[in-house]
Short mmCIF file of C-alpha atoms in Angstrom, two decimals:
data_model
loop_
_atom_site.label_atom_id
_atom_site.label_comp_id
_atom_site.label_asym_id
_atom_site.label_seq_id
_atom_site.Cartn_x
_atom_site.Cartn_y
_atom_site.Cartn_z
CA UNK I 1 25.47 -3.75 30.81
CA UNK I 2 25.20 -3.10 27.45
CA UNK I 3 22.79 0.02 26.64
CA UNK I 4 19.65 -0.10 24.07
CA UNK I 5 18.51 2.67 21.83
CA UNK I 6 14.69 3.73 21.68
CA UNK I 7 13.23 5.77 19.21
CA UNK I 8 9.61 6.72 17.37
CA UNK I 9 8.39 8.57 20.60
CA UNK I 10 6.15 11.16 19.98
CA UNK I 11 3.03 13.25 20.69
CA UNK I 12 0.09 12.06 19.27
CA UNK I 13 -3.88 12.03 18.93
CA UNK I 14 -5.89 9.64 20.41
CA UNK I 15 -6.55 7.29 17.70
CA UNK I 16 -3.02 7.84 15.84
CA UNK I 17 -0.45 5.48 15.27
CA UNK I 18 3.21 5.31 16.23
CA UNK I 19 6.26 2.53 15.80
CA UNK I 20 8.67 2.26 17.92
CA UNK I 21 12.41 0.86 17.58
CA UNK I 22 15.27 -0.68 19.42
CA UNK I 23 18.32 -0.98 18.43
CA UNK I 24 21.89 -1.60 20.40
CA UNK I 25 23.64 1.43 20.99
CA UNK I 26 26.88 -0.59 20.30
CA UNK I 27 28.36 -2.93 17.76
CA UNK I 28 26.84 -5.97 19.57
CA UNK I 29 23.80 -7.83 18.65
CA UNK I 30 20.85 -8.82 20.20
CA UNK I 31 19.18 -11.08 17.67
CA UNK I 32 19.83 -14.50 19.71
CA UNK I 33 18.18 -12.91 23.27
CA UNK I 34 14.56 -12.29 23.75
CA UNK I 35 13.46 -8.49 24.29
CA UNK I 36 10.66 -6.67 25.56
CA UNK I 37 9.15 -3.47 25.99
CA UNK I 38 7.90 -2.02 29.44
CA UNK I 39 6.07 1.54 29.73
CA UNK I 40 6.20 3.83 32.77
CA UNK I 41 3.54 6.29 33.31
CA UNK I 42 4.27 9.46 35.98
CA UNK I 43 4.01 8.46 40.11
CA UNK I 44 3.07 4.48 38.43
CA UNK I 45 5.46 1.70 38.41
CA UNK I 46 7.19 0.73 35.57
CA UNK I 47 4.71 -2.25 33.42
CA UNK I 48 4.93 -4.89 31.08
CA UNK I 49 3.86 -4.44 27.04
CA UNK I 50 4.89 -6.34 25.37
CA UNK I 51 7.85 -9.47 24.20
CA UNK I 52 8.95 -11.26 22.11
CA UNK I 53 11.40 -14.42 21.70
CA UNK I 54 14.71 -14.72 20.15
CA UNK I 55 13.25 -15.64 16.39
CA UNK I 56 9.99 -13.47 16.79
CA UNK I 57 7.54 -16.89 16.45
CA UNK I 58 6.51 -16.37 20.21
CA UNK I 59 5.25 -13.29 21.71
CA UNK I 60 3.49 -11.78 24.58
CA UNK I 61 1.54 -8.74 25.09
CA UNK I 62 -0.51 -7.41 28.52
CA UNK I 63 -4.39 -6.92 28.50
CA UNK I 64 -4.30 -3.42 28.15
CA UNK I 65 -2.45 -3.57 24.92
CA UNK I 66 -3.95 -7.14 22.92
CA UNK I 67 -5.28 -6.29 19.46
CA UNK I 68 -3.81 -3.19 19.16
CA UNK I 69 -0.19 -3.41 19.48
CA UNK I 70 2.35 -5.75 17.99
CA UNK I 71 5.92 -6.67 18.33
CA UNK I 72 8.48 -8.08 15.72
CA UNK I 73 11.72 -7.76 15.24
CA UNK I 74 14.15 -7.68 12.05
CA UNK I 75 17.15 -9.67 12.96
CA UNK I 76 18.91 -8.73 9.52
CA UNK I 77 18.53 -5.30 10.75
CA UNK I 78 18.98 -6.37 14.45
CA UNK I 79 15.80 -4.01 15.33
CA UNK I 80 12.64 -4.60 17.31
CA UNK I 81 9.69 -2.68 16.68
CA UNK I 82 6.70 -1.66 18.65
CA UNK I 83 4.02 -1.22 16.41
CA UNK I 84 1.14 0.97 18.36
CA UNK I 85 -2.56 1.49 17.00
CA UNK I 86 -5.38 3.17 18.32
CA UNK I 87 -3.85 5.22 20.89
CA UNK I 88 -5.14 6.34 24.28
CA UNK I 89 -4.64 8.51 26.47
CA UNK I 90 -3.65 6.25 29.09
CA UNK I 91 -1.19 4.83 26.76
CA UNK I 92 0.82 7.85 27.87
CA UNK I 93 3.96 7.11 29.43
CA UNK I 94 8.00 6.50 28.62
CA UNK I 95 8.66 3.07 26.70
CA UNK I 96 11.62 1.40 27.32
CA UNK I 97 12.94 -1.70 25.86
CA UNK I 98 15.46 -4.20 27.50
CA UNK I 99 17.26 -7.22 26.86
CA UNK I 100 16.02 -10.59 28.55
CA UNK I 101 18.19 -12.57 30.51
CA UNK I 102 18.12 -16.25 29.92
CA UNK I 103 15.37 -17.65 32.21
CA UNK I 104 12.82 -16.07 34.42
CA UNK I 105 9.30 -14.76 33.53
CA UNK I 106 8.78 -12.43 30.44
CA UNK I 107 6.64 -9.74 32.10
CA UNK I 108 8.55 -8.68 35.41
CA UNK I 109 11.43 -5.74 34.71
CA UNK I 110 13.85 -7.62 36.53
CA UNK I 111 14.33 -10.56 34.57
CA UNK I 112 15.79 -8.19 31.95
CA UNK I 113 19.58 -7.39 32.31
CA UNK I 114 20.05 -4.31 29.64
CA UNK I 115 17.66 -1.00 28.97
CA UNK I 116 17.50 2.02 27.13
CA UNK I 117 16.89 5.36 28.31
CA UNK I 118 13.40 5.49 27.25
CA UNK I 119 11.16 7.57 24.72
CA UNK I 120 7.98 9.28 24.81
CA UNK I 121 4.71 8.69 24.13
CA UNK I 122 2.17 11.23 24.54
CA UNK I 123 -1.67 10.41 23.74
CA UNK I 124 -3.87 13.08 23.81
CA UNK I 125 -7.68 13.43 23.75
#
């Protein structure tokens, strides 16, 4: 598997703002696959964020996140972002990003075939 590259992790007030990237951690490309970004907090299972297709004119986002986080992605710079407003604390967690396989649903982790290692987010109150 090929690895990603997360960065724009920080720690943060509740109400801040923070973007996100991915990138390839190699020479390859991903700006012909879908990608999406999954969060994990401590002792919880690792969740859906956010998605977006291979040309960035579909996207998906979970409840928790609508209206105040968006997704796009710069092929030309072959980077997708994770653009996060409003902050809560329960946004806390690591964010990962991965590489969709062709096929399968957007929001469960295993339909993706290629992660990073993860960066993180820390809201606080």
């Amino acid at each position: 598997q090929v690895p990603l590259v997360e960065s724009g992790g920080g720690s943060v007030q509740a109400g801040d703002s923070l973007r996100l990237a991915c990138a390839p951690a190699t020479q390859s490309t991903f700006s012909n696959d879908a990608v999406g970004w999954f969060r994990q907090a401590p002792g919880k299972e690792r969740d859906f964020v956010a998605a977006i297709d291979w040309s960035g004119s579909v996207t998906y986002y979970a409840d928790s996140v609508k209206g105040r986080f968006l997704i796009s992605r710069d092929n030309g710079k072959n980077l997708v972002y994770l653009q996060m407003n409003s902050l809560k604390p329960e946004d806390t967690a690591v964010y990962y990003c991965a590489v969709k396989a062709e096929g399968g649903n957007y929001i469960y982790p295993g339909t993706y075939v290629y992660w990073g290692q993860g960066t993180q987010v820390i809201v606080s109150s």
